[in-house]
Amino acid sequence: MTTFNLFSIDTKHILFSSVLLGCCFASSHSHADVVLKICHEANNYPPYFYQNNNQSKGLLTDIIKTAAKKANVAVQFYSKPWNRCQKDVKTGKSHALYAMIRTPLRAKEYAFPSNQDSHLWSASYPIFF
């Protein structure tokens, strides 16, 4: 039996916000009127991300907001079930989603930063057998 556990966060929910960084810094110039649409799972995973009074909050959200402000990009957060967030990115309704762990299959479907230092958040997972 394999167990993944980091503060009660399912492994599928960590680290895809790196797509955000790719979106923010991929273009050679940013415009204040650009709105980056970002989806996150509707479930709450405090302190990383959660909904409070219908607003996205948490550590990962704060990191994204800070990066977007420095890039002069407006950000619109919204939440949906995890699979719908993924579908929104694939269909272009959303520019990014967070947080997602990189796997070989996901690397084919989504853009992840090639530089390890560009990830929004890094984590090590103990695996117990």
PDB file of C-alpha atoms in Angstrom:
ATOM      1  CA  MET A   1       0.000   0.000   0.000  1.00  0.00           C
ATOM      2  CA  THR A   2       1.355   3.426  -0.908  1.00  0.00           C
ATOM      3  CA  THR A   3       0.479   6.451   1.176  1.00  0.00           C
ATOM      4  CA  PHE A   4       1.054  10.076   0.260  1.00  0.00           C
ATOM      5  CA  ASN A   5       0.427  12.637   2.955  1.00  0.00           C
ATOM      6  CA  LEU A   6       1.494  16.233   3.427  1.00  0.00           C
ATOM      7  CA  PHE A   7      -0.698  18.092   5.870  1.00  0.00           C
ATOM      8  CA  SER A   8      -3.768  16.182   4.629  1.00  0.00           C
ATOM      9  CA  ILE A   9      -3.325  17.339   1.046  1.00  0.00           C
ATOM     10  CA  ASP A  10      -3.938  14.829  -1.685  1.00  0.00           C
ATOM     11  CA  THR A  11      -0.881  14.516  -3.928  1.00  0.00           C
ATOM     12  CA  LYS A  12      -2.825  15.463  -7.040  1.00  0.00           C
ATOM     13  CA  HIS A  13      -3.330  18.922  -5.578  1.00  0.00           C
ATOM     14  CA  ILE A  14       0.242  20.100  -5.125  1.00  0.00           C
ATOM     15  CA  LEU A  15       2.097  22.170  -7.640  1.00  0.00           C
ATOM     16  CA  PHE A  16       0.558  22.962 -10.908  1.00  0.00           C
ATOM     17  CA  SER A  17       0.473  26.623 -10.204  1.00  0.00           C
ATOM     18  CA  SER A  18       3.803  26.610 -11.975  1.00  0.00           C
ATOM     19  CA  VAL A  19       1.644  27.020 -15.076  1.00  0.00           C
ATOM     20  CA  LEU A  20       0.748  30.384 -13.656  1.00  0.00           C
ATOM     21  CA  LEU A  21       4.368  31.420 -13.591  1.00  0.00           C
ATOM     22  CA  GLY A  22       4.802  30.255 -17.152  1.00  0.00           C
ATOM     23  CA  CYS A  23       1.758  32.269 -18.200  1.00  0.00           C
ATOM     24  CA  CYS A  24       2.901  35.342 -16.310  1.00  0.00           C
ATOM     25  CA  PHE A  25       6.420  35.353 -17.669  1.00  0.00           C
ATOM     26  CA  ALA A  26       6.015  33.720 -21.068  1.00  0.00           C
ATOM     27  CA  SER A  27       5.262  36.919 -22.908  1.00  0.00           C
ATOM     28  CA  SER A  28       7.930  39.543 -23.438  1.00  0.00           C
ATOM     29  CA  HIS A  29       5.603  42.250 -22.171  1.00  0.00           C
ATOM     30  CA  SER A  30       2.667  42.489 -19.815  1.00  0.00           C
ATOM     31  CA  HIS A  31      -0.360  44.714 -19.994  1.00  0.00           C
ATOM     32  CA  ALA A  32      -2.357  46.023 -17.072  1.00  0.00           C
ATOM     33  CA  ASP A  33      -5.607  45.124 -18.859  1.00  0.00           C
ATOM     34  CA  VAL A  34      -4.612  41.475 -19.244  1.00  0.00           C
ATOM     35  CA  VAL A  35      -6.667  39.248 -16.943  1.00  0.00           C
ATOM     36  CA  LEU A  36      -5.171  35.890 -16.078  1.00  0.00           C
ATOM     37  CA  LYS A  37      -7.985  33.444 -15.225  1.00  0.00           C
ATOM     38  CA  ILE A  38      -6.913  30.846 -12.683  1.00  0.00           C
ATOM     39  CA  CYS A  39      -8.967  27.943 -11.395  1.00  0.00           C
ATOM     40  CA  HIS A  40      -8.384  26.086  -8.139  1.00  0.00           C
ATOM     41  CA  GLU A  41     -10.203  23.168  -6.646  1.00  0.00           C
ATOM     42  CA  ALA A  42     -13.430  23.999  -4.828  1.00  0.00           C
ATOM     43  CA  ASN A  43     -12.310  22.029  -1.764  1.00  0.00           C
ATOM     44  CA  ASN A  44     -10.495  23.927   0.975  1.00  0.00           C
ATOM     45  CA  TYR A  45      -6.881  23.051   1.769  1.00  0.00           C
ATOM     46  CA  PRO A  46      -5.845  25.649   4.328  1.00  0.00           C
ATOM     47  CA  PRO A  47      -3.368  27.197   4.679  1.00  0.00           C
ATOM     48  CA  TYR A  48      -2.486  26.611   1.000  1.00  0.00           C
ATOM     49  CA  PHE A  49      -5.778  27.640  -0.594  1.00  0.00           C
ATOM     50  CA  TYR A  50      -9.364  27.983   0.515  1.00  0.00           C
ATOM     51  CA  GLN A  51     -12.519  30.058  -0.012  1.00  0.00           C
ATOM     52  CA  ASN A  52     -13.503  32.715   2.512  1.00  0.00           C
ATOM     53  CA  ASN A  53     -16.585  34.857   1.778  1.00  0.00           C
ATOM     54  CA  ASN A  54     -16.449  33.685  -1.839  1.00  0.00           C
ATOM     55  CA  GLN A  55     -12.847  34.947  -2.170  1.00  0.00           C
ATOM     56  CA  SER A  56      -9.754  32.840  -2.889  1.00  0.00           C
ATOM     57  CA  LYS A  57      -7.349  32.947   0.053  1.00  0.00           C
ATOM     58  CA  GLY A  58      -4.246  31.121   1.257  1.00  0.00           C
ATOM     59  CA  LEU A  59      -0.472  30.904   0.894  1.00  0.00           C
ATOM     60  CA  LEU A  60      -0.450  29.751  -2.736  1.00  0.00           C
ATOM     61  CA  THR A  61      -3.018  32.371  -3.680  1.00  0.00           C
ATOM     62  CA  ASP A  62      -0.910  35.077  -2.008  1.00  0.00           C
ATOM     63  CA  ILE A  63       2.206  33.946  -3.896  1.00  0.00           C
ATOM     64  CA  ILE A  64       0.302  34.075  -7.181  1.00  0.00           C
ATOM     65  CA  LYS A  65      -1.132  37.517  -6.421  1.00  0.00           C
ATOM     66  CA  THR A  66       2.331  38.855  -5.591  1.00  0.00           C
ATOM     67  CA  ALA A  67       3.854  37.437  -8.784  1.00  0.00           C
ATOM     68  CA  ALA A  68       0.984  38.802 -10.882  1.00  0.00           C
ATOM     69  CA  LYS A  69       1.312  42.245  -9.327  1.00  0.00           C
ATOM     70  CA  LYS A  70       5.050  42.317 -10.085  1.00  0.00           C
ATOM     71  CA  ALA A  71       4.277  41.237 -13.671  1.00  0.00           C
ATOM     72  CA  ASN A  72       1.533  43.900 -13.913  1.00  0.00           C
ATOM     73  CA  VAL A  73      -1.092  41.258 -14.687  1.00  0.00           C
ATOM     74  CA  ALA A  74      -4.578  41.239 -13.218  1.00  0.00           C
ATOM     75  CA  VAL A  75      -5.672  37.876 -11.817  1.00  0.00           C
ATOM     76  CA  GLN A  76      -9.160  36.425 -11.588  1.00  0.00           C
ATOM     77  CA  PHE A  77      -9.460  33.383  -9.314  1.00  0.00           C
ATOM     78  CA  TYR A  78     -12.378  30.988  -9.339  1.00  0.00           C
ATOM     79  CA  SER A  79     -13.028  27.535  -7.954  1.00  0.00           C
ATOM     80  CA  LYS A  80     -14.602  24.425  -9.429  1.00  0.00           C
ATOM     81  CA  PRO A  81     -14.297  20.684  -8.886  1.00  0.00           C
ATOM     82  CA  TRP A  82     -10.756  19.541  -9.708  1.00  0.00           C
ATOM     83  CA  ASN A  83     -11.583  17.748 -12.965  1.00  0.00           C
ATOM     84  CA  ARG A  84     -13.527  20.768 -14.219  1.00  0.00           C
ATOM     85  CA  CYS A  85     -10.546  23.047 -13.507  1.00  0.00           C
ATOM     86  CA  GLN A  86      -8.402  20.740 -15.626  1.00  0.00           C
ATOM     87  CA  LYS A  87     -11.014  20.762 -18.399  1.00  0.00           C
ATOM     88  CA  ASP A  88     -11.194  24.577 -18.297  1.00  0.00           C
ATOM     89  CA  VAL A  89      -7.445  24.805 -18.909  1.00  0.00           C
ATOM     90  CA  LYS A  90      -7.596  22.282 -21.748  1.00  0.00           C
ATOM     91  CA  THR A  91     -10.477  24.135 -23.430  1.00  0.00           C
ATOM     92  CA  GLY A  92      -8.997  27.601 -22.890  1.00  0.00           C
ATOM     93  CA  LYS A  93     -11.646  28.848 -20.435  1.00  0.00           C
ATOM     94  CA  SER A  94      -8.884  29.191 -17.849  1.00  0.00           C
ATOM     95  CA  HIS A  95      -5.226  30.090 -18.312  1.00  0.00           C
ATOM     96  CA  ALA A  96      -3.955  28.140 -15.326  1.00  0.00           C
ATOM     97  CA  LEU A  97      -4.910  26.017 -12.350  1.00  0.00           C
ATOM     98  CA  TYR A  98      -3.311  25.129  -9.075  1.00  0.00           C
ATOM     99  CA  ALA A  99      -1.968  23.097  -7.453  1.00  0.00           C
ATOM    100  CA  MET A 100      -0.916  20.056  -9.470  1.00  0.00           C
ATOM    101  CA  ILE A 101       1.928  17.577  -9.188  1.00  0.00           C
ATOM    102  CA  ARG A 102       3.883  16.971 -12.361  1.00  0.00           C
ATOM    103  CA  THR A 103       3.589  13.452 -13.759  1.00  0.00           C
ATOM    104  CA  PRO A 104       4.715  12.181 -17.177  1.00  0.00           C
ATOM    105  CA  LEU A 105       1.105  12.202 -18.436  1.00  0.00           C
ATOM    106  CA  ARG A 106       0.377  15.674 -17.085  1.00  0.00           C
ATOM    107  CA  ALA A 107       3.627  16.979 -18.568  1.00  0.00           C
ATOM    108  CA  LYS A 108       2.239  16.043 -21.985  1.00  0.00           C
ATOM    109  CA  GLU A 109      -1.062  17.809 -21.345  1.00  0.00           C
ATOM    110  CA  TYR A 110       0.019  20.914 -19.391  1.00  0.00           C
ATOM    111  CA  ALA A 111       2.932  23.362 -19.303  1.00  0.00           C
ATOM    112  CA  PHE A 112       5.242  23.045 -16.314  1.00  0.00           C
ATOM    113  CA  PRO A 113       8.375  25.158 -15.770  1.00  0.00           C
ATOM    114  CA  SER A 114      11.517  23.418 -16.936  1.00  0.00           C
ATOM    115  CA  ASN A 115      13.577  25.118 -14.227  1.00  0.00           C
ATOM    116  CA  GLN A 116      13.031  23.617 -10.769  1.00  0.00           C
ATOM    117  CA  ASP A 117      13.584  27.057  -9.200  1.00  0.00           C
ATOM    118  CA  SER A 118      10.540  28.409 -11.075  1.00  0.00           C
ATOM    119  CA  HIS A 119       8.008  26.212  -9.297  1.00  0.00           C
ATOM    120  CA  LEU A 120       5.503  27.960  -7.094  1.00  0.00           C
ATOM    121  CA  TRP A 121       5.968  25.443  -4.287  1.00  0.00           C
ATOM    122  CA  SER A 122       8.133  22.361  -3.890  1.00  0.00           C
ATOM    123  CA  ALA A 123       7.500  19.479  -1.548  1.00  0.00           C
ATOM    124  CA  SER A 124       9.003  16.115  -0.706  1.00  0.00           C
ATOM    125  CA  TYR A 125       6.662  13.242  -0.009  1.00  0.00           C
ATOM    126  CA  PRO A 126       7.465  10.275   2.182  1.00  0.00           C
ATOM    127  CA  ILE A 127       6.250   7.035   0.649  1.00  0.00           C
ATOM    128  CA  PHE A 128       5.382   4.206   2.988  1.00  0.00           C
ATOM    129  CA  PHE A 129       4.979   0.610   1.900  1.00  0.00           C
TER     130      PHE A 129
END
